[in-house]
mmCIF file of C-alpha atoms and ligand atoms in Angstrom:
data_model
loop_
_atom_site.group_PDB
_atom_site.id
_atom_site.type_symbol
_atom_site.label_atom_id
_atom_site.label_comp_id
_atom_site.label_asym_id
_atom_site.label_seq_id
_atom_site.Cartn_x
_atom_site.Cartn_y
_atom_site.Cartn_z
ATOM 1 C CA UNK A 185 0.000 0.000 0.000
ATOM 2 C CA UNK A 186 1.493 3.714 -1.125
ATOM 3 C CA UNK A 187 2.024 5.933 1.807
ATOM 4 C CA UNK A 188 -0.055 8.337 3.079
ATOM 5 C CA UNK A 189 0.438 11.832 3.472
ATOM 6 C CA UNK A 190 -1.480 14.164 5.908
ATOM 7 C CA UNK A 191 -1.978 17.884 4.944
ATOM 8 C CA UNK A 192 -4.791 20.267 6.189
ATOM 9 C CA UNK A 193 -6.540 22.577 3.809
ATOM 10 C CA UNK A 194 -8.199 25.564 4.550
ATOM 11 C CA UNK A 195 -11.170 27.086 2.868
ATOM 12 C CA UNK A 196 -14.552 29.003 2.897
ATOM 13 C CA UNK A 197 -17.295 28.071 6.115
ATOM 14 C CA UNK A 198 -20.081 27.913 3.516
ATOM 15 C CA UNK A 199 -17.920 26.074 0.814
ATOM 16 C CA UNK A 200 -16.670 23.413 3.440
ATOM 17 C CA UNK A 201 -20.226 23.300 4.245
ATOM 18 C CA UNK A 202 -21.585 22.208 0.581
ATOM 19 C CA UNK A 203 -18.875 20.441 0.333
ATOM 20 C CA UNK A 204 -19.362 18.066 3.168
ATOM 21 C CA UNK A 205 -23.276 18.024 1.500
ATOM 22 C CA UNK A 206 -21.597 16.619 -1.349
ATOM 23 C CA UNK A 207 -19.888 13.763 0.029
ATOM 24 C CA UNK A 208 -23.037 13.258 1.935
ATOM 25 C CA UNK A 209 -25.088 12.846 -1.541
ATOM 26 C CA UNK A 210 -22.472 10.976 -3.118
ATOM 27 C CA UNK A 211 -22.222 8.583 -0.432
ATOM 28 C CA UNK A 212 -18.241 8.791 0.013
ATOM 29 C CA UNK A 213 -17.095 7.880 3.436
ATOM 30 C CA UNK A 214 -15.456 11.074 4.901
ATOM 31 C CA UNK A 215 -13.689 14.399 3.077
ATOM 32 C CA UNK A 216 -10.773 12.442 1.995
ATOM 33 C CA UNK A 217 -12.316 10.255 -0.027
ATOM 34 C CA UNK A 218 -14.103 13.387 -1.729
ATOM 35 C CA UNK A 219 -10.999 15.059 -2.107
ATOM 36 C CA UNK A 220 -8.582 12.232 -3.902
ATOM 37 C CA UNK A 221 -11.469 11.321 -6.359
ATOM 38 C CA UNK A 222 -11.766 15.189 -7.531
ATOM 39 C CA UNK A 223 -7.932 14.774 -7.997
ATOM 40 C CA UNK A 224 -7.573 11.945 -9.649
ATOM 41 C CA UNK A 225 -10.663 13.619 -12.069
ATOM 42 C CA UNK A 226 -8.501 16.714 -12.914
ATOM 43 C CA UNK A 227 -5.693 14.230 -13.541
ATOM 44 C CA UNK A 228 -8.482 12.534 -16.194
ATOM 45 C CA UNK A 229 -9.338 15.989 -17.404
ATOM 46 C CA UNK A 230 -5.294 16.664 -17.820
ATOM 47 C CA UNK A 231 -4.418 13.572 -20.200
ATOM 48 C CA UNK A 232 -7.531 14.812 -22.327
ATOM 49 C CA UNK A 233 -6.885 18.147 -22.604
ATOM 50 C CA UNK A 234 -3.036 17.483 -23.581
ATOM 51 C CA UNK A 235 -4.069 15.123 -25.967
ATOM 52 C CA UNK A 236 -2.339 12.009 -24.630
ATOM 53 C CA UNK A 237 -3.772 8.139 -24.737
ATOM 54 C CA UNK A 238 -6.946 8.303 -22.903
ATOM 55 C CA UNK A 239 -9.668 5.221 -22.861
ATOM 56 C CA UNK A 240 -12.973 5.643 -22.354
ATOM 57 C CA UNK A 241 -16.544 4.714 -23.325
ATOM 58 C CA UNK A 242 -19.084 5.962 -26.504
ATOM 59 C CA UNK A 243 -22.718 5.019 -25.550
ATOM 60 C CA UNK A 244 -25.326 5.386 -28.292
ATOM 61 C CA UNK A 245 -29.508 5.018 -27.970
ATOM 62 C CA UNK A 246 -30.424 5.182 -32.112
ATOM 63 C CA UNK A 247 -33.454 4.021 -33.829
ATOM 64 C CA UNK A 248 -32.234 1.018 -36.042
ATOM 65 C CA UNK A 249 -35.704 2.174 -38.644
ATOM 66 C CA UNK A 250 -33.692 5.230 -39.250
ATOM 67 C CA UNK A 251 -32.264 5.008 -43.631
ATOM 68 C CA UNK A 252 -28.866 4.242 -43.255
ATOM 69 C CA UNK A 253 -27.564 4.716 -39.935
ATOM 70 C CA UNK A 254 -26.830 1.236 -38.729
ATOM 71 C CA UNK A 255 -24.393 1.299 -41.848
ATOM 72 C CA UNK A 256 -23.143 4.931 -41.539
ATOM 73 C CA UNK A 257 -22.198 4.027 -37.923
ATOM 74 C CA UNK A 258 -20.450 0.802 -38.792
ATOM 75 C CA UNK A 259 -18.544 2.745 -41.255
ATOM 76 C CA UNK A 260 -17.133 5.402 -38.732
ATOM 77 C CA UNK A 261 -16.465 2.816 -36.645
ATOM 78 C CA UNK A 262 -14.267 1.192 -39.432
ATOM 79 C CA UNK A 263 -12.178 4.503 -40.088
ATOM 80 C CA UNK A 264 -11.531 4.269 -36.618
ATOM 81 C CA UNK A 265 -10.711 1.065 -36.110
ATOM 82 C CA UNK A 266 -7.261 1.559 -34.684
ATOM 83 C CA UNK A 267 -8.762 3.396 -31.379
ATOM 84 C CA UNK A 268 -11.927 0.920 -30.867
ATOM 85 C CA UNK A 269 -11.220 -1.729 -28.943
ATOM 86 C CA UNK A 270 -14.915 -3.569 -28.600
ATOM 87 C CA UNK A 271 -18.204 -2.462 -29.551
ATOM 88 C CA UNK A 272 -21.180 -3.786 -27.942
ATOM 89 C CA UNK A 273 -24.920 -3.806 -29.710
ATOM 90 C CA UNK A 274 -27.967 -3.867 -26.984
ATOM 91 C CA UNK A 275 -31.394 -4.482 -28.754
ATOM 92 C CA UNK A 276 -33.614 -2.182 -26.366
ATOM 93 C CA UNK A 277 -36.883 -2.617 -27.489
ATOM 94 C CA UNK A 278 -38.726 -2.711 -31.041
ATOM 95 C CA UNK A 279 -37.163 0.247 -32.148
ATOM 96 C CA UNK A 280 -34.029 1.080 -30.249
ATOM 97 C CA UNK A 281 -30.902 0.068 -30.004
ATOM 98 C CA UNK A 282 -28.000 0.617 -27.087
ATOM 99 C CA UNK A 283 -24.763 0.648 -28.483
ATOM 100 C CA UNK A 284 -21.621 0.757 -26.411
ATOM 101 C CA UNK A 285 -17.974 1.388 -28.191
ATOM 102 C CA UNK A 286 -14.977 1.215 -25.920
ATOM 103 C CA UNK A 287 -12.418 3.304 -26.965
ATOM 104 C CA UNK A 288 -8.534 3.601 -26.155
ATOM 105 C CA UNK A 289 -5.986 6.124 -27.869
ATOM 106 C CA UNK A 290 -4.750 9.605 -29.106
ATOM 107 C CA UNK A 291 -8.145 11.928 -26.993
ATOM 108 C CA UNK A 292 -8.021 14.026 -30.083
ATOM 109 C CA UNK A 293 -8.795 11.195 -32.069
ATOM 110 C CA UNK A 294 -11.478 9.256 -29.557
ATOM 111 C CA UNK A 295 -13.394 12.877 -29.184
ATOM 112 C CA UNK A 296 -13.277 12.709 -33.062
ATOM 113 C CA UNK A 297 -15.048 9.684 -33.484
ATOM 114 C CA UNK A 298 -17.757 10.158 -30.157
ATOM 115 C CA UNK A 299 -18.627 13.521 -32.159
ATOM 116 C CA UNK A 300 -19.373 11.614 -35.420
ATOM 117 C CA UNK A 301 -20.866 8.993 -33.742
ATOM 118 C CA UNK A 302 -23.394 11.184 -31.465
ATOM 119 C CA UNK A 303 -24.045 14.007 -34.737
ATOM 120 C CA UNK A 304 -25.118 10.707 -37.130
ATOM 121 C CA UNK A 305 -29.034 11.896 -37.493
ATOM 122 C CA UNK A 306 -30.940 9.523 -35.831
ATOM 123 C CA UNK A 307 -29.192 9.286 -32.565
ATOM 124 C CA UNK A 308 -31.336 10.469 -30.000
ATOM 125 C CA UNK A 309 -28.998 10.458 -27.547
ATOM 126 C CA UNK A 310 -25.118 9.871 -27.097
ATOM 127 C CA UNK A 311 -22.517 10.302 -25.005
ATOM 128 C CA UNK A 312 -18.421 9.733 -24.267
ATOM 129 C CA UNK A 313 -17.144 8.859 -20.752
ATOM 130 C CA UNK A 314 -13.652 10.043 -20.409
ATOM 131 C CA UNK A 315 -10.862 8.003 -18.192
ATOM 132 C CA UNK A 316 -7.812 7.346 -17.893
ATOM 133 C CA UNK A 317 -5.058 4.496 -19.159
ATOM 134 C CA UNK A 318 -4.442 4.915 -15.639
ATOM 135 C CA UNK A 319 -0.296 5.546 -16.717
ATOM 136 C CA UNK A 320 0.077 9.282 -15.026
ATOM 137 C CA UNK A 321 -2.716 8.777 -12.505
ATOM 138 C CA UNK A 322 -1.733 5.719 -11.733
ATOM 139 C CA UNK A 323 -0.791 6.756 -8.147
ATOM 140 C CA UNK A 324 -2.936 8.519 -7.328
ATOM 141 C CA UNK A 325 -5.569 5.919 -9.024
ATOM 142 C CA UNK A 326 -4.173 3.283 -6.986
ATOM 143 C CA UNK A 327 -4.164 5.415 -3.493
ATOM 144 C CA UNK A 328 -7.096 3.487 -2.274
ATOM 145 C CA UNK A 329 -6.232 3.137 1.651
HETATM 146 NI NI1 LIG B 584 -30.519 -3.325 -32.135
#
């Protein structure tokens, strides 16, 4: 287990205040908890914004009636075959389909792809989760006590 460091952090009555609401409504088990997860989160945000290997998640809800699109997606997915590591197809009801694409590579190029993905017409709704390859987080990903 990593070592633990101590420090003490001083701030706003009111914002400690929603803060401690926060890890109330999240359920986290005390401040400290609260406080590594927003850090390892800008660490997240940090490997997208620069642009370095990032992994993640595209989730798609699309009507499978609509002309085209099961093709048009399976064609975007092809040009981007080199950051797609699975894809997997959820037949929701009559109509709609779940579709789940995990992705792993350059963020530029993963954002590129979740934006073609989620603008195809007849996706009602998409969306990317962004995370980590866990390689410059890693300790602070792995600071579970
Ligand atoms: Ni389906």
């Amino acid at each position: 287990m990593p070592e633990l460091v101590r420090f003490s952090i001083s701030l706003e009555k009111d914002l400690l205040e929603s803060f401690d609401q926060l890890v109330d409504e999240r359920g986290l088990s005390n401040r400290s908890e609260a406080v590594r997860d927003l850090i390892r989160q800008e660490f997240v945000k940090k490997e997208w914004d620069e642009g370095k290997e990032v992994a993640g998640a595209v989730t798609l809800i699309y009507d499978h009636h609509q002309r085209d699109l099961v093709n048009k997606l399976m064609n975007m997915q092809h040009d981007y075959s080199e950051v797609i590591l699975s894809s997997q197809h959820v037949h929701l009801d009559h109509h709609h389909c779940l579709e789940i694409v995990a992705v792993k590579g350059k963020a530029s190029r993963v954002r590129m792809l979740a934006e073609q993905l989620k603008g195809a017409k007849g996706v009602a709704h998409g969306t990317l989760s962004m995370t980590t390859t866990g390689h410059t987080a890693s300790r602070a990903l792995h600071a579970h006590p």
